[in-house]
Amino acid sequence: MTDHAEAETAALSAADRWLALVDRGDLHASWSEASALFRAMVGEGEWEASLARAQAPIGRPLAREIRSMRYATSLPGAPDGEYVVLEYETRFERKERGGERVVMMKERDGEWRAAGYFVS
């Protein structure tokens, strides 16, 4: 186990809950449950549009498996803090082998929330 295993485990659990909102298509809830940083950088309408653009060619996720987790205190373009970068291998409706990256950040209230979401 790494020194940051507890943080990684908590972030993974929070990411799974957040991704369930995305998978259900509950974009309002997924946006409002994201980190303050995420909401400040991406408006709710922009979130819905960008997710629709990302999913248009490949469809919605059908299954995912965690590939890696990495704890960090500094990420490009983000303030210093506590982050866990999660990499998933994901099967989409029209793409058998794809990927998702979810960046989780620990907020001031101690909760882990999504700060970034990327599809590949």
mmCIF file of C-alpha atoms in Angstrom:
data_model
loop_
_atom_site.group_PDB
_atom_site.id
_atom_site.type_symbol
_atom_site.label_atom_id
_atom_site.label_comp_id
_atom_site.label_asym_id
_atom_site.label_seq_id
_atom_site.Cartn_x
_atom_site.Cartn_y
_atom_site.Cartn_z
ATOM 1 C CA MET A 1 0.000 0.000 0.000
ATOM 2 C CA THR A 2 1.168 3.509 -0.754
ATOM 3 C CA ASP A 3 1.388 6.324 1.766
ATOM 4 C CA HIS A 4 -1.702 7.781 0.162
ATOM 5 C CA ALA A 5 -3.791 4.607 -0.051
ATOM 6 C CA GLU A 6 -6.518 5.996 2.222
ATOM 7 C CA ALA A 7 -6.875 9.127 0.082
ATOM 8 C CA GLU A 8 -6.892 7.050 -3.108
ATOM 9 C CA THR A 9 -9.562 4.711 -1.729
ATOM 10 C CA ALA A 10 -11.785 7.608 -0.613
ATOM 11 C CA ALA A 11 -11.331 9.395 -3.940
ATOM 12 C CA LEU A 12 -12.151 6.213 -5.891
ATOM 13 C CA SER A 13 -15.341 5.694 -3.902
ATOM 14 C CA ALA A 14 -16.410 9.316 -4.476
ATOM 15 C CA ALA A 15 -15.554 9.040 -8.181
ATOM 16 C CA ASP A 16 -17.682 5.912 -8.529
ATOM 17 C CA ARG A 17 -20.656 7.735 -7.005
ATOM 18 C CA TRP A 18 -20.100 10.746 -9.269
ATOM 19 C CA LEU A 19 -19.663 8.612 -12.398
ATOM 20 C CA ALA A 20 -22.965 6.871 -11.613
ATOM 21 C CA LEU A 21 -24.651 10.275 -12.032
ATOM 22 C CA VAL A 22 -22.888 10.795 -15.368
ATOM 23 C CA ASP A 23 -23.821 7.267 -16.501
ATOM 24 C CA ARG A 24 -27.486 7.854 -15.653
ATOM 25 C CA GLY A 25 -27.436 11.056 -17.689
ATOM 26 C CA ASP A 26 -28.171 13.144 -14.586
ATOM 27 C CA LEU A 27 -26.018 16.019 -15.771
ATOM 28 C CA HIS A 28 -27.494 18.571 -13.378
ATOM 29 C CA ALA A 29 -26.614 16.405 -10.373
ATOM 30 C CA SER A 30 -23.174 15.523 -11.747
ATOM 31 C CA TRP A 31 -22.393 19.214 -12.232
ATOM 32 C CA SER A 32 -23.732 20.282 -8.844
ATOM 33 C CA GLU A 33 -21.880 17.424 -7.076
ATOM 34 C CA ALA A 34 -18.571 18.352 -8.737
ATOM 35 C CA SER A 35 -15.937 20.445 -6.988
ATOM 36 C CA ALA A 36 -16.218 24.212 -6.656
ATOM 37 C CA LEU A 37 -13.185 24.467 -8.965
ATOM 38 C CA PHE A 38 -14.959 22.402 -11.641
ATOM 39 C CA ARG A 39 -18.149 24.474 -11.374
ATOM 40 C CA ALA A 40 -16.164 27.727 -11.531
ATOM 41 C CA MET A 41 -14.331 26.619 -14.675
ATOM 42 C CA VAL A 42 -17.239 24.926 -16.475
ATOM 43 C CA GLY A 43 -20.783 26.282 -16.382
ATOM 44 C CA GLU A 44 -23.629 23.802 -16.174
ATOM 45 C CA GLY A 45 -24.690 24.339 -19.799
ATOM 46 C CA GLU A 46 -21.102 24.030 -20.988
ATOM 47 C CA TRP A 47 -20.738 20.764 -19.015
ATOM 48 C CA GLU A 48 -23.825 19.304 -20.681
ATOM 49 C CA ALA A 49 -22.637 20.383 -24.153
ATOM 50 C CA SER A 50 -19.077 19.102 -23.692
ATOM 51 C CA LEU A 51 -20.249 15.734 -22.389
ATOM 52 C CA ALA A 52 -22.668 15.394 -25.305
ATOM 53 C CA ARG A 53 -19.809 16.167 -27.735
ATOM 54 C CA ALA A 54 -17.520 13.624 -26.055
ATOM 55 C CA GLN A 55 -20.165 10.890 -26.076
ATOM 56 C CA ALA A 56 -21.586 11.538 -29.566
ATOM 57 C CA PRO A 57 -19.101 9.370 -31.497
ATOM 58 C CA ILE A 58 -18.618 6.621 -28.889
ATOM 59 C CA GLY A 59 -21.840 6.517 -26.889
ATOM 60 C CA ARG A 60 -22.300 6.192 -23.145
ATOM 61 C CA PRO A 61 -20.061 4.097 -20.919
ATOM 62 C CA LEU A 62 -21.236 0.504 -20.490
ATOM 63 C CA ALA A 63 -18.517 -0.807 -18.178
ATOM 64 C CA ARG A 64 -15.334 0.497 -16.606
ATOM 65 C CA GLU A 65 -12.430 -0.905 -14.668
ATOM 66 C CA ILE A 66 -9.911 1.135 -12.697
ATOM 67 C CA ARG A 67 -6.492 0.988 -14.357
ATOM 68 C CA SER A 68 -4.477 3.308 -12.106
ATOM 69 C CA MET A 69 -4.680 5.838 -9.282
ATOM 70 C CA ARG A 70 -2.136 8.549 -8.582
ATOM 71 C CA TYR A 71 -2.107 10.922 -5.615
ATOM 72 C CA ALA A 72 -0.757 14.422 -6.296
ATOM 73 C CA THR A 73 -0.520 17.767 -4.540
ATOM 74 C CA SER A 74 0.101 19.763 -7.707
ATOM 75 C CA LEU A 75 -1.453 19.470 -11.166
ATOM 76 C CA PRO A 76 -1.045 21.694 -14.237
ATOM 77 C CA GLY A 77 -3.598 24.507 -14.322
ATOM 78 C CA ALA A 78 -4.971 23.801 -10.842
ATOM 79 C CA PRO A 79 -4.211 25.271 -7.431
ATOM 80 C CA ASP A 80 -2.058 23.209 -5.082
ATOM 81 C CA GLY A 81 -4.107 20.828 -2.987
ATOM 82 C CA GLU A 82 -4.869 17.124 -2.658
ATOM 83 C CA TYR A 83 -5.787 15.308 -5.865
ATOM 84 C CA VAL A 84 -6.179 11.741 -7.028
ATOM 85 C CA VAL A 85 -6.006 11.094 -10.768
ATOM 86 C CA LEU A 86 -8.004 7.985 -11.686
ATOM 87 C CA GLU A 87 -7.532 6.229 -15.019
ATOM 88 C CA TYR A 88 -10.241 3.816 -16.159
ATOM 89 C CA GLU A 89 -10.391 1.356 -19.013
ATOM 90 C CA THR A 90 -13.906 1.874 -20.326
ATOM 91 C CA ARG A 91 -16.158 0.077 -22.779
ATOM 92 C CA PHE A 92 -18.560 2.446 -24.518
ATOM 93 C CA GLU A 93 -21.611 1.733 -26.669
ATOM 94 C CA ARG A 94 -19.630 2.237 -29.897
ATOM 95 C CA LYS A 95 -16.030 1.863 -28.699
ATOM 96 C CA GLU A 96 -14.889 -1.404 -27.190
ATOM 97 C CA ARG A 97 -11.647 -0.142 -25.640
ATOM 98 C CA GLY A 98 -11.694 3.445 -24.490
ATOM 99 C CA GLY A 99 -10.682 5.315 -21.432
ATOM 100 C CA GLU A 100 -11.771 7.866 -18.901
ATOM 101 C CA ARG A 101 -9.675 10.039 -16.609
ATOM 102 C CA VAL A 102 -11.318 11.505 -13.530
ATOM 103 C CA VAL A 103 -9.461 14.019 -11.402
ATOM 104 C CA MET A 104 -10.764 14.105 -7.846
ATOM 105 C CA MET A 105 -9.862 16.827 -5.386
ATOM 106 C CA LYS A 106 -10.253 17.021 -1.643
ATOM 107 C CA GLU A 107 -12.220 20.129 -0.800
ATOM 108 C CA ARG A 108 -12.091 22.208 2.374
ATOM 109 C CA ASP A 109 -14.980 20.234 3.884
ATOM 110 C CA GLY A 110 -12.891 17.057 3.576
ATOM 111 C CA GLU A 111 -15.020 15.584 0.772
ATOM 112 C CA TRP A 112 -13.538 14.291 -2.477
ATOM 113 C CA ARG A 113 -15.249 15.774 -5.545
ATOM 114 C CA ALA A 114 -14.664 15.655 -9.291
ATOM 115 C CA ALA A 115 -12.414 18.413 -10.599
ATOM 116 C CA GLY A 116 -11.941 17.066 -14.124
ATOM 117 C CA TYR A 117 -13.327 14.476 -16.506
ATOM 118 C CA PHE A 118 -11.747 13.396 -19.787
ATOM 119 C CA VAL A 119 -12.768 10.717 -22.306
ATOM 120 C CA SER A 120 -10.370 8.989 -24.702
#
